[in-house]
Structures are given as structure tokens and as C-alpha cells.
Amino acid sequence: MKKILVIEDDELILKMVDFKLKKEGYQVYISRDGDHALKAFEEVKPDLVLTDLMVPFKSGLEVTYWVKKNYPDTPVLVFSALGDEESSVQQAFKLGASDFITKPFNPNELVLRIKRFI
């Protein structure tokens, strides 16, 4: 069973993503902030990371940088709201993000994007 670490602080999005990914057969681990996510990553060693750009303590950009520096083969999918700056998206790709999806997103589209990487 493939493991996905989801980093999101919006409870509604978190519940929707958790439900959809578990329904698709993934093992889901949840972090509500970047600090916890890095600790969880070390414990879980997920097959893929799905992170919001704007999370407390360490941003999604910082998480992306850390994952790609320490585990370069682990795909990182970044998502964020439309209002976020385009430069953040470009920065995420420069740091090694594998894909970007805009919130709100269709859960089925998210699953299709995940399947491209694991």
C-alpha cells in the first residue's frame, strides 16, 4: 500500500483529501503544519508528499526544499489557493515540486495527478 503524507491546515480540504485517498487504497498520514510534517516524514517515509504552500511553522516551500534535498526521489505535489502569488508556484517548481494543483480542486483530478507519480 502506497503511503502519502498530506500537509494541510484547512480541515474541510483535509477531510476531503483523506477520504478520497483512503477510498483509492492509499495509506494517508496527516500533518497540519510544516514542523510536524518533517518529523512525520522521517517516521513514515512516504511514497509521495502532498502539501499546501501556506501551512503554519514551516511553509510548503520549506517542506518541498527539505524533502527534495534529503529524499530527491520522493515526489512532492503542491497545492494552493488562486490568490497565492504566481512566484510561489514558480519557486515550488525550482525547489523540485513535481506538480501543482490549484485549490479548490476536483478530488478525482488530484488522484489522477498522484497516479502519475506513484
GROMACS .gro file of N, CA and C in nm:
model
  354
    1MET      N    1   0.085  -0.118   0.000
    1MET     CA    2   0.000   0.000   0.000
    1MET      C    3   0.089   0.124   0.000
    2LYS      N    4   0.067   0.213  -0.095
    2LYS     CA    5   0.147   0.335  -0.107
    2LYS      C    6   0.108   0.434   0.002
    3LYS      N    7   0.210   0.504   0.055
    3LYS     CA    8   0.190   0.598   0.164
    3LYS      C    9   0.200   0.742   0.114
    4ILE      N   10   0.103   0.824   0.156
    4ILE     CA   11   0.101   0.965   0.118
    4ILE      C   12   0.095   1.049   0.244
    5LEU      N   13   0.186   1.146   0.253
    5LEU     CA   14   0.185   1.243   0.362
    5LEU      C   15   0.115   1.368   0.310
    6VAL      N   16   0.005   1.405   0.376
    6VAL     CA   17  -0.074   1.522   0.337
    6VAL      C   18  -0.050   1.632   0.441
    7ILE      N   19  -0.009   1.749   0.393
    7ILE     CA   20   0.019   1.862   0.482
    7ILE      C   21  -0.079   1.973   0.446
    8GLU      N   22  -0.176   1.995   0.535
    8GLU     CA   23  -0.284   2.091   0.510
    8GLU      C   24  -0.342   2.135   0.643
    9ASP      N   25  -0.374   2.265   0.655
    9ASP     CA   26  -0.432   2.314   0.780
    9ASP      C   27  -0.580   2.348   0.768
   10ASP      N   28  -0.637   2.334   0.650
   10ASP     CA   29  -0.780   2.357   0.630
   10ASP      C   30  -0.853   2.225   0.652
   11GLU      N   31  -0.933   2.219   0.758
   11GLU     CA   32  -0.998   2.092   0.798
   11GLU      C   33  -1.088   2.034   0.688
   12LEU      N   34  -1.164   2.118   0.618
   12LEU     CA   35  -1.254   2.065   0.514
   12LEU      C   36  -1.176   2.000   0.400
   13ILE      N   37  -1.073   2.067   0.356
   13ILE     CA   38  -0.991   2.010   0.248
   13ILE      C   39  -0.921   1.884   0.296
   14LEU      N   40  -0.871   1.889   0.418
   14LEU     CA   41  -0.802   1.774   0.476
   14LEU      C   42  -0.894   1.652   0.482
   15LYS      N   43  -1.016   1.671   0.528
   15LYS     CA   44  -1.111   1.558   0.537
   15LYS      C   45  -1.144   1.504   0.399
   16MET      N   46  -1.164   1.593   0.301
   16MET     CA   47  -1.198   1.550   0.166
   16MET      C   48  -1.082   1.471   0.105
   17VAL      N   49  -0.961   1.522   0.118
   17VAL     CA   50  -0.844   1.454   0.062
   17VAL      C   51  -0.821   1.320   0.132
   18ASP      N   52  -0.830   1.320   0.263
   18ASP     CA   53  -0.812   1.197   0.342
   18ASP      C   54  -0.912   1.090   0.298
   19PHE      N   55  -1.038   1.128   0.288
   19PHE     CA   56  -1.144   1.034   0.248
   19PHE      C   57  -1.117   0.978   0.108
   20LYS      N   58  -1.089   1.067   0.013
   20LYS     CA   59  -1.071   1.026  -0.126
   20LYS      C   60  -0.949   0.936  -0.143
   21LEU      N   61  -0.838   0.972  -0.079
   21LEU     CA   62  -0.717   0.893  -0.095
   21LEU      C   63  -0.729   0.755  -0.029
   22LYS      N   64  -0.793   0.750   0.088
   22LYS     CA   65  -0.815   0.620   0.152
   22LYS      C   66  -0.907   0.533   0.068
   23LYS      N   67  -1.009   0.594   0.009
   23LYS     CA   68  -1.101   0.521  -0.079
   23LYS      C   69  -1.027   0.463  -0.200
   24GLU      N   70  -0.923   0.533  -0.245
   24GLU     CA   71  -0.843   0.487  -0.358
   24GLU      C   72  -0.738   0.384  -0.319
   25GLY      N   73  -0.728   0.354  -0.188
   25GLY     CA   74  -0.638   0.249  -0.144
   25GLY      C   75  -0.503   0.297  -0.092
   26TYR      N   76  -0.488   0.426  -0.072
   26TYR     CA   77  -0.362   0.479  -0.019
   26TYR      C   78  -0.365   0.481   0.134
   27GLN      N   79  -0.248   0.470   0.193
   27GLN     CA   80  -0.232   0.488   0.337
   27GLN      C   81  -0.200   0.636   0.355
   28VAL      N   82  -0.283   0.707   0.431
   28VAL     CA   83  -0.272   0.853   0.443
   28VAL      C   84  -0.223   0.891   0.582
   29TYR      N   85  -0.123   0.979   0.582
   29TYR     CA   86  -0.071   1.037   0.706
   29TYR      C   87  -0.093   1.188   0.697
   30ILE      N   88  -0.138   1.246   0.807
   30ILE     CA   89  -0.179   1.386   0.806
   30ILE      C   90  -0.090   1.469   0.897
   31SER      N   91  -0.051   1.585   0.846
   31SER     CA   92   0.017   1.687   0.925
   31SER      C   93  -0.055   1.819   0.901
   32ARG      N   94  -0.072   1.895   1.008
   32ARG     CA   95  -0.139   2.024   0.995
   32ARG      C   96  -0.041   2.141   0.992
   33ASP      N   97   0.089   2.111   1.003
   33ASP     CA   98   0.189   2.217   0.993
   33ASP      C   99   0.320   2.158   0.943
   34GLY      N  100   0.408   2.245   0.896
   34GLY     CA  101   0.534   2.202   0.836
   34GLY      C  102   0.631   2.136   0.932
   35ASP      N  103   0.637   2.184   1.055
   35ASP     CA  104   0.727   2.122   1.153
   35ASP      C  105   0.690   1.976   1.178
   36HIS      N  106   0.563   1.954   1.206
   36HIS     CA  107   0.515   1.817   1.229
   36HIS      C  108   0.537   1.731   1.104
   37ALA      N  109   0.519   1.790   0.987
   37ALA     CA  110   0.533   1.715   0.862
   37ALA      C  111   0.673   1.658   0.846
   38LEU      N  112   0.775   1.735   0.881
   38LEU     CA  113   0.912   1.687   0.865
   38LEU      C  114   0.941   1.571   0.960
   39LYS      N  115   0.888   1.580   1.082
   39LYS     CA  116   0.904   1.469   1.177
   39LYS      C  117   0.828   1.346   1.128
   40ALA      N  118   0.705   1.369   1.079
   40ALA     CA  119   0.624   1.257   1.028
   40ALA      C  120   0.691   1.192   0.908
   41PHE      N  121   0.752   1.273   0.823
   41PHE     CA  122   0.819   1.218   0.705
   41PHE      C  123   0.928   1.119   0.748
   42GLU      N  124   1.008   1.159   0.845
   42GLU     CA  125   1.117   1.071   0.892
   42GLU      C  126   1.064   0.939   0.946
   43GLU      N  127   0.949   0.943   1.012
   43GLU     CA  128   0.890   0.820   1.068
   43GLU      C  129   0.825   0.734   0.961
   44VAL      N  130   0.753   0.797   0.870
   44VAL     CA  131   0.669   0.726   0.774
   44VAL      C  132   0.742   0.689   0.646
   45LYS      N  133   0.833   0.774   0.599
   45LYS     CA  134   0.899   0.760   0.469
   45LYS      C  135   0.793   0.739   0.359
   46PRO      N  136   0.711   0.842   0.336
   46PRO     CA  137   0.602   0.827   0.239
   46PRO      C  138   0.652   0.813   0.096
   47ASP      N  139   0.564   0.761   0.011
   47ASP     CA  140   0.594   0.747  -0.132
   47ASP      C  141   0.571   0.877  -0.206
   48LEU      N  142   0.491   0.967  -0.145
   48LEU     CA  143   0.457   1.095  -0.207
   48LEU      C  144   0.416   1.193  -0.098
   49VAL      N  145   0.448   1.322  -0.119
   49VAL     CA  146   0.408   1.428  -0.028
   49VAL      C  147   0.312   1.520  -0.103
   50LEU      N  148   0.202   1.552  -0.039
   50LEU     CA  149   0.104   1.646  -0.092
   50LEU      C  150   0.096   1.760   0.009
   51THR      N  151   0.140   1.880  -0.031
   51THR     CA  152   0.145   1.990   0.065
   51THR      C  153   0.082   2.119   0.012
   52ASP      N  154   0.014   2.186   0.102
   52ASP     CA  155  -0.033   2.321   0.075
   52ASP      C  156   0.090   2.412   0.086
   53LEU      N  157   0.090   2.523   0.013
   53LEU     CA  158   0.201   2.618   0.026
   53LEU      C  159   0.196   2.693   0.157
   54MET      N  160   0.075   2.725   0.203
   54MET     CA  161   0.059   2.808   0.321
   54MET      C  162   0.014   2.724   0.441
   55VAL      N  163   0.112   2.672   0.515
   55VAL     CA  164   0.084   2.599   0.638
   55VAL      C  165   0.169   2.660   0.750
   56PRO      N  166   0.126   2.644   0.875
   56PRO     CA  167   0.199   2.705   0.987
   56PRO      C  168   0.339   2.648   1.008
   57PHE      N  169   0.422   2.730   1.071
   57PHE     CA  170   0.557   2.699   1.120
   57PHE      C  171   0.661   2.683   1.010
   58LYS      N  172   0.645   2.589   0.920
   58LYS     CA  173   0.730   2.578   0.802
   58LYS      C  174   0.637   2.574   0.682
   59SER      N  175   0.664   2.657   0.584
   59SER     CA  176   0.576   2.665   0.467
   59SER      C  177   0.590   2.541   0.379
   60GLY      N  178   0.498   2.529   0.286
   60GLY     CA  179   0.506   2.421   0.189
   60GLY      C  180   0.634   2.430   0.105
   61LEU      N  181   0.682   2.553   0.083
   61LEU     CA  182   0.808   2.569   0.011
   61LEU      C  183   0.924   2.513   0.091
   62GLU      N  184   0.925   2.540   0.221
   62GLU     CA  185   1.032   2.487   0.307
   62GLU      C  186   1.026   2.335   0.314
   63VAL      N  187   0.905   2.280   0.321
   63VAL     CA  188   0.889   2.135   0.323
   63VAL      C  189   0.938   2.075   0.191
   64THR      N  190   0.900   2.138   0.080
   64THR     CA  191   0.944   2.090  -0.051
   64THR      C  192   1.096   2.089  -0.060
   65TYR      N  193   1.158   2.197  -0.019
   65TYR     CA  194   1.304   2.206  -0.022
   65TYR      C  195   1.367   2.094   0.061
   66TRP      N  196   1.318   2.074   0.182
   66TRP     CA  197   1.373   1.972   0.272
   66TRP      C  198   1.358   1.832   0.213
   67VAL      N  199   1.238   1.802   0.163
   67VAL     CA  200   1.214   1.668   0.107
   67VAL      C  201   1.306   1.644  -0.012
   68LYS      N  202   1.312   1.739  -0.105
   68LYS     CA  203   1.391   1.718  -0.226
   68LYS      C  204   1.541   1.715  -0.197
   69LYS      N  205   1.584   1.786  -0.092
   69LYS     CA  206   1.726   1.784  -0.053
   69LYS      C  207   1.763   1.650   0.009
   70ASN      N  208   1.675   1.598   0.094
   70ASN     CA  209   1.705   1.475   0.168
   70ASN      C  210   1.655   1.347   0.103
   71TYR      N  211   1.549   1.357   0.025
   71TYR     CA  212   1.489   1.240  -0.041
   71TYR      C  213   1.450   1.280  -0.184
   72PRO      N  214   1.548   1.303  -0.269
   72PRO     CA  215   1.521   1.360  -0.402
   72PRO      C  216   1.427   1.278  -0.490
   73ASP      N  217   1.413   1.150  -0.463
   73ASP     CA  218   1.325   1.067  -0.546
   73ASP      C  219   1.179   1.071  -0.503
   74THR      N  220   1.150   1.135  -0.390
   74THR     CA  221   1.012   1.142  -0.341
   74THR      C  222   0.938   1.255  -0.412
   75PRO      N  223   0.830   1.223  -0.484
   75PRO     CA  224   0.753   1.328  -0.549
   75PRO      C  225   0.682   1.417  -0.447
   76VAL      N  226   0.679   1.547  -0.478
   76VAL     CA  227   0.608   1.644  -0.395
   76VAL      C  228   0.508   1.717  -0.483
   77LEU      N  229   0.380   1.702  -0.449
   77LEU     CA  230   0.274   1.775  -0.517
   77LEU      C  231   0.232   1.890  -0.429
   78VAL      N  232   0.231   2.009  -0.486
   78VAL     CA  233   0.199   2.130  -0.413
   78VAL      C  234   0.063   2.180  -0.457
   79PHE      N  235  -0.016   2.226  -0.360
   79PHE     CA  236  -0.142   2.290  -0.396
   79PHE      C  237  -0.159   2.417  -0.318
   80SER      N  238  -0.238   2.509  -0.377
   80SER     CA  239  -0.258   2.637  -0.312
   80SER      C  240  -0.378   2.707  -0.373
   81ALA      N  241  -0.428   2.807  -0.303
   81ALA     CA  242  -0.544   2.883  -0.349
   81ALA      C  243  -0.506   2.976  -0.463
   82LEU      N  244  -0.604   3.013  -0.541
   82LEU     CA  245  -0.582   3.100  -0.656
   82LEU      C  246  -0.516   3.232  -0.619
   83GLY      N  247  -0.545   3.284  -0.500
   83GLY     CA  248  -0.494   3.414  -0.459
   83GLY      C  249  -0.345   3.416  -0.431
   84ASP      N  250  -0.284   3.298  -0.418
   84ASP     CA  251  -0.141   3.295  -0.389
   84ASP      C  252  -0.060   3.343  -0.508
   85GLU      N  253   0.051   3.401  -0.480
   85GLU     CA  254   0.133   3.459  -0.584
   85GLU      C  255   0.188   3.354  -0.678
   86GLU      N  256   0.191   3.390  -0.805
   86GLU     CA  257   0.245   3.301  -0.906
   86GLU      C  258   0.391   3.270  -0.879
   87SER      N  259   0.461   3.365  -0.819
   87SER     CA  260   0.603   3.344  -0.790
   87SER      C  261   0.623   3.228  -0.692
   88SER      N  262   0.527   3.207  -0.602
   88SER     CA  263   0.537   3.094  -0.509
   88SER      C  264   0.530   2.961  -0.584
   89VAL      N  265   0.445   2.956  -0.684
   89VAL     CA  266   0.433   2.835  -0.765
   89VAL      C  267   0.564   2.811  -0.840
   90GLN      N  268   0.618   2.916  -0.900
   90GLN     CA  269   0.744   2.904  -0.972
   90GLN      C  270   0.856   2.861  -0.877
   91GLN      N  271   0.856   2.918  -0.756
   91GLN     CA  272   0.956   2.882  -0.657
   91GLN      C  273   0.944   2.734  -0.619
   92ALA      N  274   0.821   2.686  -0.604
   92ALA     CA  275   0.798   2.546  -0.570
   92ALA      C  276   0.860   2.454  -0.676
   93PHE      N  277   0.840   2.488  -0.803
   93PHE     CA  278   0.899   2.407  -0.910
   93PHE      C  279   1.051   2.416  -0.908
   94LYS      N  280   1.106   2.535  -0.881
   94LYS     CA  281   1.252   2.549  -0.872
   94LYS      C  282   1.310   2.464  -0.760
   95LEU      N  283   1.231   2.447  -0.653
   95LEU     CA  284   1.277   2.367  -0.539
   95LEU      C  285   1.258   2.217  -0.562
   96GLY      N  286   1.192   2.181  -0.672
   96GLY     CA  287   1.179   2.040  -0.704
   96GLY      C  288   1.039   1.983  -0.699
   97ALA      N  289   0.937   2.068  -0.681
   97ALA     CA  290   0.799   2.016  -0.680
   97ALA      C  291   0.771   1.943  -0.810
   98SER      N  292   0.698   1.834  -0.800
   98SER     CA  293   0.667   1.752  -0.916
   98SER      C  294   0.546   1.802  -0.993
   99ASP      N  295   0.453   1.864  -0.920
   99ASP     CA  296   0.330   1.912  -0.983
   99ASP      C  297   0.266   2.016  -0.893
  100PHE      N  298   0.172   2.091  -0.951
  100PHE     CA  299   0.098   2.194  -0.878
  100PHE      C  300  -0.048   2.183  -0.915
  101ILE      N  301  -0.134   2.197  -0.815
  101ILE     CA  302  -0.278   2.196  -0.838
  101ILE      C  303  -0.339   2.313  -0.760
  102THR      N  304  -0.432   2.382  -0.824
  102THR     CA  305  -0.495   2.500  -0.764
  102THR      C  306  -0.616   2.459  -0.682
  103LYS      N  307  -0.628   2.518  -0.561
  103LYS     CA  308  -0.748   2.498  -0.478
  103LYS      C  309  -0.852   2.600  -0.520
  104PRO      N  310  -0.978   2.566  -0.518
  104PRO     CA  311  -1.030   2.432  -0.489
  104PRO      C  312  -1.006   2.340  -0.609
  105PHE      N  313  -0.991   2.211  -0.581
  105PHE     CA  314  -0.964   2.115  -0.687
  105PHE      C  315  -1.063   2.000  -0.680
  106ASN      N  316  -1.076   1.933  -0.792
  106ASN     CA  317  -1.161   1.815  -0.801
  106ASN      C  318  -1.082   1.697  -0.743
  107PRO      N  319  -1.140   1.624  -0.647
  107PRO     CA  320  -1.068   1.510  -0.588
  107PRO      C  321  -1.025   1.406  -0.690
  108ASN      N  322  -1.105   1.386  -0.795
  108ASN     CA  323  -1.069   1.289  -0.898
  108ASN      C  324  -0.946   1.335  -0.976
  109GLU      N  325  -0.935   1.465  -1.001
  109GLU     CA  326  -0.817   1.518  -1.069
  109GLU      C  327  -0.693   1.499  -0.981
  110LEU      N  328  -0.708   1.521  -0.852
  110LEU     CA  329  -0.597   1.501  -0.760
  110LEU      C  330  -0.546   1.357  -0.767
  111VAL      N  331  -0.637   1.262  -0.766
  111VAL     CA  332  -0.599   1.120  -0.772
  111VAL      C  333  -0.527   1.090  -0.903
  112LEU      N  334  -0.577   1.143  -1.014
  112LEU     CA  335  -0.510   1.121  -1.143
  112LEU      C  336  -0.368   1.175  -1.142
  113ARG      N  337  -0.350   1.292  -1.083
  113ARG     CA  338  -0.215   1.351  -1.076
  113ARG      C  339  -0.124   1.267  -0.988
  114ILE      N  340  -0.177   1.218  -0.877
  114ILE     CA  341  -0.097   1.133  -0.786
  114ILE      C  342  -0.055   1.006  -0.858
  115LYS      N  343  -0.144   0.947  -0.934
  115LYS     CA  344  -0.115   0.821  -1.003
  115LYS      C  345  -0.004   0.836  -1.108
  116ARG      N  346   0.022   0.958  -1.151
  116ARG     CA  347   0.131   0.981  -1.245
  116ARG      C  348   0.267   0.960  -1.178
  117PHE      N  349   0.270   0.971  -1.046
  117PHE     CA  350   0.397   0.967  -0.974
  117PHE      C  351   0.418   0.843  -0.890
  118ILE      N  352   0.309   0.779  -0.845
  118ILE     CA  353   0.327   0.656  -0.766
  118ILE      C  354   0.226   0.552  -0.812
   0.00000   0.00000   0.00000
